[in-house]
């Protein structure tokens, strides 16, 4: 946002001579002018809380999202595929860290957010509560899940909150690579033996509908969209982005030689978009309530990893404190 320090007036909020600028007016003007809000700027409490909610949920999704794919690292069909998958899973960990750092700039520590995740008080994306049953699921996740993630996240590069927007630029570049590697892996299976082709088709059948649910509830049931769009945290509604994803995926499925499991999917000349069938929102709500096929497994594994990593955090903290002490003595 145009730097306004105490005593200065934001150009868009100049009041009567001699009056201090109203911070809400300064904030509204910055958002209206498409300027970035930075950590030291004044912001409404509800804006801060909504950002922490969304960024935390996003960070948790990246961290929990490592599990379904990591399940296949030891069973990847070749050294090349194993190296690619390991790098991808590490990238997801990195994304989680950028996002926890972005949340920290809002005054919320990573420990606090992880505690809330482990206590079931913060969500992560519904998509990661489904199992990865075959090797083809790794390709389907790359193509569909990372593809949906990019469609949702590219507009967040223009989010009004600076640290979140900047984190998203790098994340989107990496997700774009992930999406292509998923596509390439599925293409190899689709063009392989009949069994491999069937395995790829089965994976797409299982991941298609949950991928559409990633975009969130329909617009008329989305509790946060209107306010988040007004604040320019979100730039498009859930349904707009879901439609954009369907339109992108259809020709890609054709190129893969695979079908999308929706008999109602067809081009609508009038709308200039694909029509698609009804999403099972009861299933979505059930997964959010904790009743998906893998909810318990994912959170149990996450808590265990956190407990087992306690010594690493303790050692890092002890090292940092020793380093600070040595620097103090040297000074
Ligand atoms: N799953 O008012 P709404 C990835 C919740 S990971 C679970 O529309 P909003 C990747 C929502 O939080 C991809 N919960 O919310 C990693 C809210 O509940 P609360 C993760 C969902 O925020 C590894 C309630 O439903 N991406 O890229 O306006 C490998 C009402 O929803 C879901 C992000 O997190 C869901 N699918 O819109 C591969 C992107 N959908 O908070 C890939 C950033 C909704 O009131 N987030 N809910 O308890 C966003 O863009 C938005 O938060 C959403 C939801 C579009 C997800």
mmCIF file of N, CA, C and O in Angstrom, residues 245-287:
data_model
loop_
_atom_site.group_PDB
_atom_site.id
_atom_site.type_symbol
_atom_site.label_atom_id
_atom_site.label_comp_id
_atom_site.label_asym_id
_atom_site.label_seq_id
_atom_site.Cartn_x
_atom_site.Cartn_y
_atom_site.Cartn_z
ATOM 1 N N UNK A 245 -12.002 -24.460 -14.487
ATOM 2 C CA UNK A 245 -11.239 -25.711 -14.406
ATOM 3 C C UNK A 245 -11.845 -26.777 -15.335
ATOM 4 O O UNK A 245 -11.120 -27.467 -16.063
ATOM 5 N N UNK A 246 -13.172 -26.901 -15.321
ATOM 6 C CA UNK A 246 -13.822 -27.901 -16.181
ATOM 7 C C UNK A 246 -13.485 -27.596 -17.644
ATOM 8 O O UNK A 246 -13.116 -28.491 -18.413
ATOM 9 N N UNK A 247 -13.574 -26.330 -18.022
ATOM 10 C CA UNK A 247 -13.305 -25.954 -19.417
ATOM 11 C C UNK A 247 -11.866 -26.264 -19.825
ATOM 12 O O UNK A 247 -11.598 -26.611 -20.969
ATOM 13 N N UNK A 248 -10.942 -26.149 -18.876
ATOM 14 C CA UNK A 248 -9.532 -26.459 -19.182
ATOM 15 C C UNK A 248 -9.329 -27.974 -19.251
ATOM 16 O O UNK A 248 -8.596 -28.490 -20.090
ATOM 17 N N UNK A 249 -9.999 -28.709 -18.337
ATOM 18 C CA UNK A 249 -9.736 -30.152 -18.212
ATOM 19 C C UNK A 249 -10.287 -30.964 -19.386
ATOM 20 O O UNK A 249 -9.696 -31.983 -19.766
ATOM 21 N N UNK A 250 -11.408 -30.525 -19.955
ATOM 22 C CA UNK A 250 -12.055 -31.351 -20.991
ATOM 23 C C UNK A 250 -11.122 -31.626 -22.184
ATOM 24 O O UNK A 250 -10.892 -32.793 -22.530
ATOM 25 N N UNK A 251 -10.531 -30.600 -22.821
ATOM 26 C CA UNK A 251 -9.630 -30.920 -23.940
ATOM 27 C C UNK A 251 -8.374 -31.678 -23.493
ATOM 28 O O UNK A 251 -7.822 -32.472 -24.260
ATOM 29 N N UNK A 252 -7.947 -31.456 -22.252
ATOM 30 C CA UNK A 252 -6.771 -32.194 -21.764
ATOM 31 C C UNK A 252 -7.091 -33.684 -21.628
ATOM 32 O O UNK A 252 -6.264 -34.543 -21.942
ATOM 33 N N UNK A 253 -8.317 -33.994 -21.152
ATOM 34 C CA UNK A 253 -8.723 -35.404 -21.029
ATOM 35 C C UNK A 253 -8.734 -36.050 -22.418
ATOM 36 O O UNK A 253 -8.301 -37.192 -22.590
ATOM 37 N N UNK A 254 -9.218 -35.291 -23.408
ATOM 38 C CA UNK A 254 -9.232 -35.814 -24.789
ATOM 39 C C UNK A 254 -7.822 -36.117 -25.248
ATOM 40 O O UNK A 254 -7.542 -37.165 -25.821
ATOM 41 N N UNK A 255 -6.887 -35.202 -24.962
ATOM 42 C CA UNK A 255 -5.488 -35.413 -25.369
ATOM 43 C C UNK A 255 -4.896 -36.634 -24.659
ATOM 44 O O UNK A 255 -4.052 -37.331 -25.220
ATOM 45 N N UNK A 256 -5.375 -36.891 -23.447
ATOM 46 C CA UNK A 256 -4.872 -38.058 -22.707
ATOM 47 C C UNK A 256 -5.490 -39.362 -23.205
ATOM 48 O O UNK A 256 -5.016 -40.449 -22.864
ATOM 49 N N UNK A 257 -6.601 -39.248 -23.940
ATOM 50 C CA UNK A 257 -7.308 -40.462 -24.375
ATOM 51 C C UNK A 257 -8.095 -41.074 -23.223
ATOM 52 O O UNK A 257 -8.351 -42.281 -23.198
ATOM 53 N N UNK A 258 -8.500 -40.225 -22.273
ATOM 54 C CA UNK A 258 -9.267 -40.706 -21.114
ATOM 55 C C UNK A 258 -10.607 -39.967 -21.075
ATOM 56 O O UNK A 258 -10.716 -38.859 -21.600
ATOM 57 N N UNK A 259 -11.594 -40.600 -20.435
ATOM 58 C CA UNK A 259 -12.902 -39.928 -20.356
ATOM 59 C C UNK A 259 -13.131 -39.404 -18.941
ATOM 60 O O UNK A 259 -12.659 -39.999 -17.967
ATOM 61 N N UNK A 260 -13.857 -38.301 -18.858
ATOM 62 C CA UNK A 260 -14.220 -37.771 -17.546
ATOM 63 C C UNK A 260 -15.547 -38.428 -17.154
ATOM 64 O O UNK A 260 -16.444 -38.554 -18.005
ATOM 65 N N UNK A 261 -15.672 -38.839 -15.895
ATOM 66 C CA UNK A 261 -16.819 -39.678 -15.490
ATOM 67 C C UNK A 261 -18.092 -38.874 -15.276
ATOM 68 O O UNK A 261 -18.640 -38.857 -14.169
ATOM 69 N N UNK A 262 -18.568 -38.197 -16.316
ATOM 70 C CA UNK A 262 -19.753 -37.359 -16.164
ATOM 71 C C UNK A 262 -20.563 -37.410 -17.456
ATOM 72 O O UNK A 262 -20.210 -36.762 -18.448
ATOM 73 N N UNK A 263 -21.662 -38.171 -17.459
ATOM 74 C CA UNK A 263 -22.467 -38.296 -18.694
ATOM 75 C C UNK A 263 -23.108 -36.972 -19.114
ATOM 76 O O UNK A 263 -23.529 -36.816 -20.261
ATOM 77 N N UNK A 264 -23.197 -36.023 -18.185
ATOM 78 C CA UNK A 264 -23.848 -34.735 -18.507
ATOM 79 C C UNK A 264 -22.872 -33.686 -19.020
ATOM 80 O O UNK A 264 -23.261 -32.537 -19.274
ATOM 81 N N UNK A 265 -21.608 -34.065 -19.160
ATOM 82 C CA UNK A 265 -20.586 -33.097 -19.585
ATOM 83 C C UNK A 265 -20.714 -32.830 -21.084
ATOM 84 O O UNK A 265 -20.575 -33.743 -21.886
ATOM 85 N N UNK A 266 -21.037 -31.607 -21.438
ATOM 86 C CA UNK A 266 -21.080 -31.265 -22.866
ATOM 87 C C UNK A 266 -20.909 -29.757 -23.063
ATOM 88 O O UNK A 266 -21.186 -28.962 -22.163
ATOM 89 N N UNK A 267 -20.423 -29.408 -24.243
ATOM 90 C CA UNK A 267 -20.199 -28.003 -24.588
ATOM 91 C C UNK A 267 -21.538 -27.295 -24.751
ATOM 92 O O UNK A 267 -22.451 -27.810 -25.409
ATOM 93 N N UNK A 268 -21.661 -26.132 -24.146
ATOM 94 C CA UNK A 268 -22.880 -25.333 -24.290
ATOM 95 C C UNK A 268 -22.519 -24.093 -25.098
ATOM 96 O O UNK A 268 -21.853 -23.177 -24.609
ATOM 97 N N UNK A 269 -22.947 -24.120 -26.374
ATOM 98 C CA UNK A 269 -22.571 -23.058 -27.318
ATOM 99 C C UNK A 269 -23.032 -21.683 -26.817
ATOM 100 O O UNK A 269 -22.298 -20.699 -26.888
ATOM 101 N N UNK A 270 -24.232 -21.684 -26.257
ATOM 102 C CA UNK A 270 -24.821 -20.415 -25.816
ATOM 103 C C UNK A 270 -24.010 -19.790 -24.680
ATOM 104 O O UNK A 270 -23.735 -18.588 -24.689
ATOM 105 N N UNK A 271 -23.629 -20.627 -23.713
ATOM 106 C CA UNK A 271 -22.887 -20.105 -22.554
ATOM 107 C C UNK A 271 -21.402 -19.931 -22.875
ATOM 108 O O UNK A 271 -20.686 -19.245 -22.171
ATOM 109 N N UNK A 272 -20.940 -20.669 -23.878
ATOM 110 C CA UNK A 272 -19.500 -20.649 -24.172
ATOM 111 C C UNK A 272 -18.700 -21.394 -23.124
ATOM 112 O O UNK A 272 -17.520 -21.119 -22.888
ATOM 113 N N UNK A 273 -19.367 -22.348 -22.456
ATOM 114 C CA UNK A 273 -18.714 -23.164 -21.418
ATOM 115 C C UNK A 273 -19.249 -24.587 -21.490
ATOM 116 O O UNK A 273 -20.281 -24.830 -22.128
ATOM 117 N N UNK A 274 -18.575 -25.497 -20.765
ATOM 118 C CA UNK A 274 -19.105 -26.857 -20.672
ATOM 119 C C UNK A 274 -20.149 -26.926 -19.565
ATOM 120 O O UNK A 274 -19.904 -26.420 -18.464
ATOM 121 N N UNK A 275 -21.261 -27.557 -19.850
ATOM 122 C CA UNK A 275 -22.203 -27.912 -18.775
ATOM 123 C C UNK A 275 -21.651 -29.165 -18.118
ATOM 124 O O UNK A 275 -20.994 -29.977 -18.780
ATOM 125 N N UNK A 276 -21.905 -29.315 -16.846
ATOM 126 C CA UNK A 276 -21.485 -30.568 -16.186
ATOM 127 C C UNK A 276 -22.531 -30.994 -15.179
ATOM 128 O O UNK A 276 -23.410 -30.216 -14.790
ATOM 129 N N UNK A 277 -22.408 -32.265 -14.754
ATOM 130 C CA UNK A 277 -23.434 -32.870 -13.900
ATOM 131 C C UNK A 277 -23.401 -32.342 -12.469
ATOM 132 O O UNK A 277 -22.519 -31.573 -12.079
ATOM 133 N N UNK A 278 -24.386 -32.795 -11.685
ATOM 134 C CA UNK A 278 -24.532 -32.303 -10.302
ATOM 135 C C UNK A 278 -23.438 -32.893 -9.409
ATOM 136 O O UNK A 278 -23.139 -34.091 -9.481
ATOM 137 N N UNK A 279 -22.873 -32.041 -8.598
ATOM 138 C CA UNK A 279 -21.845 -32.482 -7.639
ATOM 139 C C UNK A 279 -22.553 -33.008 -6.391
ATOM 140 O O UNK A 279 -23.575 -32.460 -5.972
ATOM 141 N N UNK A 280 -22.009 -34.062 -5.821
ATOM 142 C CA UNK A 280 -22.605 -34.655 -4.620
ATOM 143 C C UNK A 280 -22.160 -33.850 -3.391
ATOM 144 O O UNK A 280 -21.175 -34.182 -2.726
ATOM 145 N N UNK A 281 -22.907 -32.790 -3.093
ATOM 146 C CA UNK A 281 -22.505 -31.916 -1.980
ATOM 147 C C UNK A 281 -22.672 -32.582 -0.625
ATOM 148 O O UNK A 281 -22.038 -32.175 0.348
ATOM 149 N N UNK A 282 -23.509 -33.619 -0.561
ATOM 150 C CA UNK A 282 -23.642 -34.343 0.715
ATOM 151 C C UNK A 282 -22.309 -35.020 1.034
ATOM 152 O O UNK A 282 -21.852 -35.020 2.187
ATOM 153 N N UNK A 283 -21.671 -35.562 -0.008
ATOM 154 C CA UNK A 283 -20.358 -36.206 0.201
ATOM 155 C C UNK A 283 -19.339 -35.166 0.687
ATOM 156 O O UNK A 283 -18.579 -35.404 1.622
ATOM 157 N N UNK A 284 -19.343 -33.988 0.045
ATOM 158 C CA UNK A 284 -18.409 -32.914 0.433
ATOM 159 C C UNK A 284 -18.594 -32.551 1.915
ATOM 160 O O UNK A 284 -17.633 -32.493 2.689
ATOM 161 N N UNK A 285 -19.853 -32.342 2.305
ATOM 162 C CA UNK A 285 -20.116 -31.947 3.697
ATOM 163 C C UNK A 285 -19.688 -33.043 4.655
ATOM 164 O O UNK A 285 -19.150 -32.782 5.729
ATOM 165 N N UNK A 286 -19.885 -34.280 4.235
ATOM 166 C CA UNK A 286 -19.518 -35.418 5.082
ATOM 167 C C UNK A 286 -18.000 -35.480 5.287
ATOM 168 O O UNK A 286 -17.519 -35.717 6.394
ATOM 169 N N UNK A 287 -17.261 -35.235 4.196
ATOM 170 C CA UNK A 287 -15.789 -35.247 4.300
ATOM 171 C C UNK A 287 -15.336 -34.114 5.233
ATOM 172 O O UNK A 287 -14.457 -34.295 6.079
#
